Amino acid sequence: MEARCLYFTVHSASNLINVRKFGEMKVYAKVSIAGNSERTEPDLVNKINPEWNKTFRFIVPEINIIQAQGKISVKIELFCQRSLSDDKYVAEVNLSLDSQCPKSCNTCLVDISGSNYKSSSFGTLMYSSVLGEKLIVVDSSPSKDYTNKVNIAQIGATVLGAVVTGAAAAFGGN
């Protein structure tokens, strides 16, 4: 199976609508790519202008990219963390990254679906992404279950990342 390693960084959001009646906004971002989700820690300081600068690594099967005609779907949901009840939905961003553009750094509008607000768009979100070259993952199992294959690809990417980091450290980071 072929797959690609996608490094996706959620930098910050700005000018979000305050969804709290009481208390401070503590916003975190949940990033979903290729059926996997990761989340940032909530920003406890910057309220409606949260900053995370958090990078996630996702393994994206090449077949997913081919089926989506060279695009990689990314969903970023923003939530306000609350202590006494469920976290509150703030907004979301749906992206379609082009696999032909291996690096990107963008600012996009944040949407709020099903809102009572006058506008469905407010605030901005800054993100960047780096799409790696194809990795070939060998799995001799006859299973059509891609979950196992993605897990194998993640292990391979972790090993590769450790080798690259060790090599960079050995050569002084150059």
PDB file of N, CA, C and O in Angstrom, residues 2 9 13 25 31 44-45 50-52 56 61 106 108 120 123 133 135-136 142 144 152 157 162-163 167 173-174:
ATOM      1  N   GLU A   2       0.491   2.227  -0.758  1.00  0.00           N
ATOM      2  CA  GLU A   2       1.182   3.502  -0.763  1.00  0.00           C
ATOM      3  C   GLU A   2       0.419   4.481   0.118  1.00  0.00           C
ATOM      4  O   GLU A   2      -0.807   4.472   0.167  1.00  0.00           O
ATOM      5  N   THR A   9      -0.299  21.791  10.594  1.00  0.00           N
ATOM      6  CA  THR A   9      -0.122  22.673  11.751  1.00  0.00           C
ATOM      7  C   THR A   9      -1.296  23.636  11.851  1.00  0.00           C
ATOM      8  O   THR A   9      -1.626  24.321  10.883  1.00  0.00           O
ATOM      9  N   ALA A  13      -6.350  31.188  15.582  1.00  0.00           N
ATOM     10  CA  ALA A  13      -7.615  31.712  15.068  1.00  0.00           C
ATOM     11  C   ALA A  13      -7.761  33.115  15.617  1.00  0.00           C
ATOM     12  O   ALA A  13      -7.148  33.459  16.636  1.00  0.00           O
ATOM     13  N   MET A  25     -13.459  32.172  27.369  1.00  0.00           N
ATOM     14  CA  MET A  25     -13.312  31.244  26.243  1.00  0.00           C
ATOM     15  C   MET A  25     -11.974  30.515  26.391  1.00  0.00           C
ATOM     16  O   MET A  25     -10.939  31.142  26.616  1.00  0.00           O
ATOM     17  N   VAL A  31      -8.705  18.447  14.624  1.00  0.00           N
ATOM     18  CA  VAL A  31      -8.371  18.297  13.210  1.00  0.00           C
ATOM     19  C   VAL A  31      -8.646  16.856  12.790  1.00  0.00           C
ATOM     20  O   VAL A  31      -8.158  15.925  13.432  1.00  0.00           O
ATOM     21  N   LEU A  44      -5.739  28.789  27.114  1.00  0.00           N
ATOM     22  CA  LEU A  44      -6.351  29.327  28.324  1.00  0.00           C
ATOM     23  C   LEU A  44      -6.172  30.835  28.467  1.00  0.00           C
ATOM     24  O   LEU A  44      -6.729  31.438  29.384  1.00  0.00           O
ATOM     25  N   VAL A  45      -5.410  31.442  27.553  1.00  0.00           N
ATOM     26  CA  VAL A  45      -5.039  32.844  27.716  1.00  0.00           C
ATOM     27  C   VAL A  45      -5.711  33.772  26.703  1.00  0.00           C
ATOM     28  O   VAL A  45      -6.218  34.824  27.061  1.00  0.00           O
ATOM     29  N   PRO A  50      -7.337  32.490  19.915  1.00  0.00           N
ATOM     30  CA  PRO A  50      -6.462  31.429  20.425  1.00  0.00           C
ATOM     31  C   PRO A  50      -5.251  31.178  19.529  1.00  0.00           C
ATOM     32  O   PRO A  50      -5.301  31.371  18.320  1.00  0.00           O
ATOM     33  N   GLU A  51      -4.169  30.747  20.182  1.00  0.00           N
ATOM     34  CA  GLU A  51      -2.950  30.347  19.479  1.00  0.00           C
ATOM     35  C   GLU A  51      -2.564  28.960  19.959  1.00  0.00           C
ATOM     36  O   GLU A  51      -2.549  28.696  21.160  1.00  0.00           O
ATOM     37  N   TRP A  52      -2.248  28.076  19.009  1.00  0.00           N
ATOM     38  CA  TRP A  52      -1.866  26.710  19.371  1.00  0.00           C
ATOM     39  C   TRP A  52      -0.483  26.353  18.831  1.00  0.00           C
ATOM     40  O   TRP A  52       0.304  25.732  19.502  1.00  0.00           O
ATOM     41  N   PHE A  56       0.427  18.197  13.754  1.00  0.00           N
ATOM     42  CA  PHE A  56      -0.014  16.806  13.817  1.00  0.00           C
ATOM     43  C   PHE A  56       0.526  16.063  12.604  1.00  0.00           C
ATOM     44  O   PHE A  56       0.709  16.646  11.537  1.00  0.00           O
ATOM     45  N   PRO A  61      -3.652   7.345   3.126  1.00  0.00           N
ATOM     46  CA  PRO A  61      -3.481   6.338   2.068  1.00  0.00           C
ATOM     47  C   PRO A  61      -3.595   6.980   0.685  1.00  0.00           C
ATOM     48  O   PRO A  61      -4.481   7.816   0.449  1.00  0.00           O
ATOM     49  N   ASN A 106      -1.826  29.079   4.888  1.00  0.00           N
ATOM     50  CA  ASN A 106      -2.978  29.883   4.497  1.00  0.00           C
ATOM     51  C   ASN A 106      -3.746  30.411   5.689  1.00  0.00           C
ATOM     52  O   ASN A 106      -3.656  29.897   6.796  1.00  0.00           O
ATOM     53  N   CYS A 108      -7.866  31.244   6.396  1.00  0.00           N
ATOM     54  CA  CYS A 108      -9.181  31.032   5.807  1.00  0.00           C
ATOM     55  C   CYS A 108     -10.255  31.519   6.772  1.00  0.00           C
ATOM     56  O   CYS A 108     -10.013  31.718   7.957  1.00  0.00           O
ATOM     57  N   SER A 120     -22.767  33.650   8.482  1.00  0.00           N
ATOM     58  CA  SER A 120     -22.303  32.278   8.714  1.00  0.00           C
ATOM     59  C   SER A 120     -20.780  32.211   8.751  1.00  0.00           C
ATOM     60  O   SER A 120     -20.220  31.191   9.084  1.00  0.00           O
ATOM     61  N   GLY A 123     -14.364  35.483  11.782  1.00  0.00           N
ATOM     62  CA  GLY A 123     -13.032  35.104  12.216  1.00  0.00           C
ATOM     63  C   GLY A 123     -12.209  34.454  11.119  1.00  0.00           C
ATOM     64  O   GLY A 123     -12.678  34.196  10.019  1.00  0.00           O
ATOM     65  N   GLU A 133       6.529  12.686   0.510  1.00  0.00           N
ATOM     66  CA  GLU A 133       6.544  11.794  -0.645  1.00  0.00           C
ATOM     67  C   GLU A 133       5.817  10.498  -0.310  1.00  0.00           C
ATOM     68  O   GLU A 133       5.583  10.185   0.854  1.00  0.00           O
ATOM     69  N   LEU A 135       5.111   6.800   0.627  1.00  0.00           N
ATOM     70  CA  LEU A 135       5.751   5.710   1.355  1.00  0.00           C
ATOM     71  C   LEU A 135       5.136   4.423   0.844  1.00  0.00           C
ATOM     72  O   LEU A 135       3.939   4.363   0.581  1.00  0.00           O
ATOM     73  N   ILE A 136       5.923   3.394   0.695  1.00  0.00           N
ATOM     74  CA  ILE A 136       5.385   2.098   0.297  1.00  0.00           C
ATOM     75  C   ILE A 136       5.384   1.214   1.527  1.00  0.00           C
ATOM     76  O   ILE A 136       6.417   0.986   2.149  1.00  0.00           O
ATOM     77  N   PRO A 142      -3.979 -10.740   3.392  1.00  0.00           N
ATOM     78  CA  PRO A 142      -4.913 -10.621   2.281  1.00  0.00           C
ATOM     79  C   PRO A 142      -6.082  -9.686   2.600  1.00  0.00           C
ATOM     80  O   PRO A 142      -6.938  -9.461   1.765  1.00  0.00           O
ATOM     81  N   LYS A 144      -8.603  -6.648   3.171  1.00  0.00           N
ATOM     82  CA  LYS A 144      -8.892  -5.379   2.506  1.00  0.00           C
ATOM     83  C   LYS A 144      -9.030  -4.267   3.545  1.00  0.00           C
ATOM     84  O   LYS A 144      -9.328  -3.143   3.213  1.00  0.00           O
ATOM     85  N   ILE A 152       0.485   0.332  10.075  1.00  0.00           N
ATOM     86  CA  ILE A 152       1.838  -0.033   9.652  1.00  0.00           C
ATOM     87  C   ILE A 152       2.538   1.179   9.046  1.00  0.00           C
ATOM     88  O   ILE A 152       3.711   1.440   9.317  1.00  0.00           O
ATOM     89  N   ALA A 157       6.424   5.718   9.314  1.00  0.00           N
ATOM     90  CA  ALA A 157       6.668   7.165   9.319  1.00  0.00           C
ATOM     91  C   ALA A 157       7.344   7.597  10.607  1.00  0.00           C
ATOM     92  O   ALA A 157       8.207   8.483  10.599  1.00  0.00           O
ATOM     93  N   ALA A 162      12.254   9.535  13.093  1.00  0.00           N
ATOM     94  CA  ALA A 162      13.337   9.411  14.081  1.00  0.00           C
ATOM     95  C   ALA A 162      14.691   9.379  13.394  1.00  0.00           C
ATOM     96  O   ALA A 162      15.662   9.988  13.871  1.00  0.00           O
ATOM     97  N   VAL A 163      14.788   8.706  12.255  1.00  0.00           N
ATOM     98  CA  VAL A 163      16.050   8.649  11.517  1.00  0.00           C
ATOM     99  C   VAL A 163      16.421  10.039  10.995  1.00  0.00           C
ATOM    100  O   VAL A 163      17.567  10.469  11.130  1.00  0.00           O
ATOM    101  N   ALA A 167      19.647  12.163  12.137  1.00  0.00           N
ATOM    102  CA  ALA A 167      20.620  12.591  11.127  1.00  0.00           C
ATOM    103  C   ALA A 167      20.824  14.100  11.182  1.00  0.00           C
ATOM    104  O   ALA A 167      21.949  14.588  11.099  1.00  0.00           O
ATOM    105  N   GLY A 173      22.026  19.972  12.461  1.00  0.00           N
ATOM    106  CA  GLY A 173      20.768  20.597  12.057  1.00  0.00           C
ATOM    107  C   GLY A 173      20.794  21.195  10.667  1.00  0.00           C
ATOM    108  O   GLY A 173      19.892  21.890  10.282  1.00  0.00           O
ATOM    109  N   ASN A 174      21.819  20.964   9.887  1.00  0.00           N
ATOM    110  CA  ASN A 174      21.890  21.508   8.539  1.00  0.00           C
ATOM    111  C   ASN A 174      21.296  20.562   7.537  1.00  0.00           C
ATOM    112  O   ASN A 174      21.414  19.464   7.477  1.00  0.00           O
TER     113      ASN A 174
END
